[in-house]
PDB file of C-alpha atoms in Angstrom:
ATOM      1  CA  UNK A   1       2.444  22.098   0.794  1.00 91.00           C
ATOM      2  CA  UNK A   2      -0.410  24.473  -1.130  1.00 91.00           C
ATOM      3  CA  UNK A   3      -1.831  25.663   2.078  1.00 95.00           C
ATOM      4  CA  UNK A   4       1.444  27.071   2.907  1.00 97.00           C
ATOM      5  CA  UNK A   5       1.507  29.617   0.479  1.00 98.00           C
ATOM      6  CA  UNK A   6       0.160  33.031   0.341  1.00 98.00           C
ATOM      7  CA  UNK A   7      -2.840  32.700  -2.134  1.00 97.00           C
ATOM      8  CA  UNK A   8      -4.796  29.239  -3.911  1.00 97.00           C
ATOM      9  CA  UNK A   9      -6.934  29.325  -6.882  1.00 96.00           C
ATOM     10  CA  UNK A  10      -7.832  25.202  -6.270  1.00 94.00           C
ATOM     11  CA  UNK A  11     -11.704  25.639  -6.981  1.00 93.00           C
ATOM     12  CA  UNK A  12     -11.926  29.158  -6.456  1.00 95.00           C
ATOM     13  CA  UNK A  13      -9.235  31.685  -4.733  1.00 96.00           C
ATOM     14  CA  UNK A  14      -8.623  31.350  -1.004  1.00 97.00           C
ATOM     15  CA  UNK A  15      -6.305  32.896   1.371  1.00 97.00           C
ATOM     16  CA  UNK A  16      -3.318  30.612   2.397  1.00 97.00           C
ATOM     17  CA  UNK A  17      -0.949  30.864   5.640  1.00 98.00           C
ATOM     18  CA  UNK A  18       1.354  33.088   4.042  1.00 98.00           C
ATOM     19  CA  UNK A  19       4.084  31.205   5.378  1.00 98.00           C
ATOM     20  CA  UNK A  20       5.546  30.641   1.405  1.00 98.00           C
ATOM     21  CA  UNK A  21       5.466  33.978  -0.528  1.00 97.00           C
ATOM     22  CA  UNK A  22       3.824  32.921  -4.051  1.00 97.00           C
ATOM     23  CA  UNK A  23       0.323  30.950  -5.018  1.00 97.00           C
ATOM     24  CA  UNK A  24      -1.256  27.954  -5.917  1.00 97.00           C
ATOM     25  CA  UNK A  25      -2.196  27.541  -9.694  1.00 97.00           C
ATOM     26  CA  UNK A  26      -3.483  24.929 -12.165  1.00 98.00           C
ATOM     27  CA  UNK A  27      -0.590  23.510 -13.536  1.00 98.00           C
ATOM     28  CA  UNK A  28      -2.254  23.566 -16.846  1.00 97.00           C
ATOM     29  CA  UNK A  29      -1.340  27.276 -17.268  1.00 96.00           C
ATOM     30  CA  UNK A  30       2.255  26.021 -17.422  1.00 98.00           C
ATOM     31  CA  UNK A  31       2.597  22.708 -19.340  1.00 98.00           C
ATOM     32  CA  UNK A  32       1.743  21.844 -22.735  1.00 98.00           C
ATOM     33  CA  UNK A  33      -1.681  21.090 -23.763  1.00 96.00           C
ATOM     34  CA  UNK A  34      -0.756  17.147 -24.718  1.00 97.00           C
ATOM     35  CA  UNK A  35       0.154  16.420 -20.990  1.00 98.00           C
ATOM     36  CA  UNK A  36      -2.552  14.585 -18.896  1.00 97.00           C
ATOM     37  CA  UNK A  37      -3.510  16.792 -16.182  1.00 98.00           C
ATOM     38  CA  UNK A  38      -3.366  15.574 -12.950  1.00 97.00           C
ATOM     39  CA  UNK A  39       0.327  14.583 -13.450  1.00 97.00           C
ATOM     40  CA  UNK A  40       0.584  11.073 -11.626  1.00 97.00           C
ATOM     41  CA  UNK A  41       3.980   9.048 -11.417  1.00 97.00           C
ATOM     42  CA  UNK A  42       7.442   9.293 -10.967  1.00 98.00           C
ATOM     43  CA  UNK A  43       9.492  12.454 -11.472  1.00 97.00           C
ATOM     44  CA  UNK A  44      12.836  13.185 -10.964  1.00 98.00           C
ATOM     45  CA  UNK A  45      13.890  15.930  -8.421  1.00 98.00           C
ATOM     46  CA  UNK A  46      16.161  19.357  -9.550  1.00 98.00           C
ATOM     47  CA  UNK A  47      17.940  21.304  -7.099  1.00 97.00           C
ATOM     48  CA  UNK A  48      18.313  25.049  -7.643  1.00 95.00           C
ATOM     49  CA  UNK A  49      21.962  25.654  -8.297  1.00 93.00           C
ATOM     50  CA  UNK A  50      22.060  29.378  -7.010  1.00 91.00           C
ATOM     51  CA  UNK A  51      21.437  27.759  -3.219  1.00 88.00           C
ATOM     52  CA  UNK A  52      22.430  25.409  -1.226  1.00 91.00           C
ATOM     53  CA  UNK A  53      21.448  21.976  -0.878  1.00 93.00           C
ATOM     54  CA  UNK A  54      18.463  21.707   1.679  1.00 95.00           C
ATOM     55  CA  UNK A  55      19.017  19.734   4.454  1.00 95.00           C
ATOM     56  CA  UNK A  56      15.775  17.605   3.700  1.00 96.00           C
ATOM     57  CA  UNK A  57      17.358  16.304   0.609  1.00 97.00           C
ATOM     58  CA  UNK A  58      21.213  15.339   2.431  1.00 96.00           C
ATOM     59  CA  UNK A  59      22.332  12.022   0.717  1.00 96.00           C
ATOM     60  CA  UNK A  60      20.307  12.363  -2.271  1.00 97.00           C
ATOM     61  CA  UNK A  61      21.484  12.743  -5.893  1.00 96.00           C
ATOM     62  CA  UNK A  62      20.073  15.098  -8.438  1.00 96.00           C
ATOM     63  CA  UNK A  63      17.467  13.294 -10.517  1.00 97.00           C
ATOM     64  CA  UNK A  64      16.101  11.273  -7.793  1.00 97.00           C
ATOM     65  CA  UNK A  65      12.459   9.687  -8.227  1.00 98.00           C
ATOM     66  CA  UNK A  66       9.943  10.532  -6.240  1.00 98.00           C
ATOM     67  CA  UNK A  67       6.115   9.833  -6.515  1.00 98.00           C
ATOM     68  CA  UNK A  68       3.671  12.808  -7.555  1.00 98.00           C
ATOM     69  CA  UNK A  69       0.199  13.096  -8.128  1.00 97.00           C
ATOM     70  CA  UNK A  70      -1.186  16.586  -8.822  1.00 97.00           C
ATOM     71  CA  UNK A  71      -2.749  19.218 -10.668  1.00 97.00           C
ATOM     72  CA  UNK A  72      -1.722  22.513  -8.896  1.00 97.00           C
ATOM     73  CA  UNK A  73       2.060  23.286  -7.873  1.00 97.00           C
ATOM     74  CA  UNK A  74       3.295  26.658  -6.128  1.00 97.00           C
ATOM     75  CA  UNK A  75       4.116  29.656  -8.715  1.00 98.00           C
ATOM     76  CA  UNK A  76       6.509  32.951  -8.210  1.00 97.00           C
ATOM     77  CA  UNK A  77       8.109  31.345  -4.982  1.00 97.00           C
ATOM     78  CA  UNK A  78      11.614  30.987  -6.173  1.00 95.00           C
ATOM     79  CA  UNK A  79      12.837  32.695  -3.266  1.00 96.00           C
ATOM     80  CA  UNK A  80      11.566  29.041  -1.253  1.00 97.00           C
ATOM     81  CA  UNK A  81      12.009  26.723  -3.680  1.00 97.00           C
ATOM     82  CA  UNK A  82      14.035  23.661  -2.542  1.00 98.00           C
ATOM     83  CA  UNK A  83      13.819  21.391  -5.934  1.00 98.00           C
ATOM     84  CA  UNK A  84      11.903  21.105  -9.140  1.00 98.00           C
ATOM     85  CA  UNK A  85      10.264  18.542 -11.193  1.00 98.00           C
ATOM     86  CA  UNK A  86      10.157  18.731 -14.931  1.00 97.00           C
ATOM     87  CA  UNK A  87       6.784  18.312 -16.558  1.00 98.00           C
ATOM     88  CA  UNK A  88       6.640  19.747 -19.660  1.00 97.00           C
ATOM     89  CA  UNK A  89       7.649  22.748 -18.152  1.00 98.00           C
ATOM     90  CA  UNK A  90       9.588  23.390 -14.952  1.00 98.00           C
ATOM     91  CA  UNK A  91       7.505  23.028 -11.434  1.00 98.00           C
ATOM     92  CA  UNK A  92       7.912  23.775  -7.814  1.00 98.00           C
ATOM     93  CA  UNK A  93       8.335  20.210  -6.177  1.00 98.00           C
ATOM     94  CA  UNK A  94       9.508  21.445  -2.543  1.00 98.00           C
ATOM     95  CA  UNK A  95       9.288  24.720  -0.654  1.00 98.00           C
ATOM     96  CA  UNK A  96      11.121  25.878   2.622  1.00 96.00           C
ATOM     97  CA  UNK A  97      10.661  29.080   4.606  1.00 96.00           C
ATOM     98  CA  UNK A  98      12.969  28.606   7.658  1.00 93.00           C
ATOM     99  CA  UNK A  99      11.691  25.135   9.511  1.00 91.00           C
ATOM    100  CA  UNK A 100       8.400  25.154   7.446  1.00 95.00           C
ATOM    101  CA  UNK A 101       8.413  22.765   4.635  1.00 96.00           C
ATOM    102  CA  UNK A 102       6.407  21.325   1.999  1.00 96.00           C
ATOM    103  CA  UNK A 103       6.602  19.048  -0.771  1.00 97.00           C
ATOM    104  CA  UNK A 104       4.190  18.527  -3.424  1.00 97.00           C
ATOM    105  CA  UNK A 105       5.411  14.807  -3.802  1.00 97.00           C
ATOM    106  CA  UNK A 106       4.283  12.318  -1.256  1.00 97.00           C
ATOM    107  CA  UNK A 107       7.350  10.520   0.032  1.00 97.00           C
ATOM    108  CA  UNK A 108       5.435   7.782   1.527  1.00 96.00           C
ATOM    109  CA  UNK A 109       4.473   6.789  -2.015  1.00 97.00           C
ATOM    110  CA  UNK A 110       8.226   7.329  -2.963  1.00 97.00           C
ATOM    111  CA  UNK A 111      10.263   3.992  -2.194  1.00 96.00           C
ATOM    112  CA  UNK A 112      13.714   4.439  -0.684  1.00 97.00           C
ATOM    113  CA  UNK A 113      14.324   7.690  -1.623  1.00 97.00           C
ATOM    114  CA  UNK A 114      10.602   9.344   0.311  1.00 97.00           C
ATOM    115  CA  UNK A 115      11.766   6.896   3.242  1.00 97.00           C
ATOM    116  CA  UNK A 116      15.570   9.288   3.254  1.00 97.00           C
ATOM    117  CA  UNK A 117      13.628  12.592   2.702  1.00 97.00           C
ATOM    118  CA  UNK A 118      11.125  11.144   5.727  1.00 96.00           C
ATOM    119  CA  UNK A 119      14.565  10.384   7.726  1.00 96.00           C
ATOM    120  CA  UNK A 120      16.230  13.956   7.229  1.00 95.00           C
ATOM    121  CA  UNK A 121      12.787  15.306   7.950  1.00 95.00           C
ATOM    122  CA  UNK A 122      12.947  13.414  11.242  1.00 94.00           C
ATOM    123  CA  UNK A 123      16.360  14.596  11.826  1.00 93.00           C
ATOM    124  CA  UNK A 124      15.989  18.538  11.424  1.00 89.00           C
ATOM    125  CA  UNK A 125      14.819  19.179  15.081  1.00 76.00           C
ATOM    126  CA  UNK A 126      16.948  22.200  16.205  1.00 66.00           C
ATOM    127  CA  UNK A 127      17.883  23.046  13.027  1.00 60.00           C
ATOM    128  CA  UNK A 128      16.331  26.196  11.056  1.00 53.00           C
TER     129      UNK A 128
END
C-alpha cells in the first residue's frame, strides 16, 4: 500500500507513485509513547461513515479482525481512505483511488475475514 502514495519517509524520504494523494510516516508521530512500535496483531477495521462502503469490504461487519504488522501507515489521505484501525490513535488501514487499492493489513495472515477481502478483491474486475 505505502508505495502507492505520493511521498515516504521509511528510512529517508522517497518519491511514491502518486497514485494515493498523502504520505508515508512513522506511526510513532501519531500514537502514544507506551505503544510498542511496530504494531503486530489483530485490529479491528472502521469504515468512514461520510462514504460508502467499498466494494472490497462487501459482507463484512464493522469491527472485523484483520492481521497487521507495521510501523508506517498513510497520513492526510482521507480523501482515499477505505477503513481505519485504532491504535492508540486513529490509522489509515485501506486506501482506494479508483481500481487501485491498498491495505496496510495482510489478508493472507487474516483468517476468514482476509480470505472475503481476497474474494471481493478477486471479484472487482470491471468494476472502478
Amino acid at each position: 500500500m505505502q508505495l502507492l502514495f505520493e511521498k515516504s519517509f521509511e528510512y529517508g524520504e522517497h518519491a511514491g507513485l502518486g497514485l494515493i494523494s498523502g504520505e508515508v510516516r512513522d506511526i510513532r508521530t501519531a500514537i502514544p509513547e507506551h505503544l510498542a512500535v511496530p504494531h503486530m496483531g489483530w485490529n479491528g477495521l472502521n469504515f468512514p461513515k461520510d462514504m460508502p462502503r467499498s466494494p472490497l469490504f462487501a459482507g463484512l461487519a464493522e469491527g472485523e479482525h484483520v492481521y497487521f504488522v507495521h510501523s508506517f501507515a498513510g497520513f492526510d489521505c482521507k480523501a482515499h481512505c477505505i477503513a481505519t484501525t485504532e491504535y492508540g490513535a486513529e490509522l489509515t488501514a485501506a486506501v482506494q483511488n479508483g481500481n487501485v487499492y491498498g491495505a496496510q493489513f495482510h489478508p493472507e495472515k487474516s483468517g476468514e475475514t482476509g480470505l472475503k477481502i481476497l474474494s471481493n478483491f478477486c471479484g472487482l474486475e470491471g468494476r472502478t
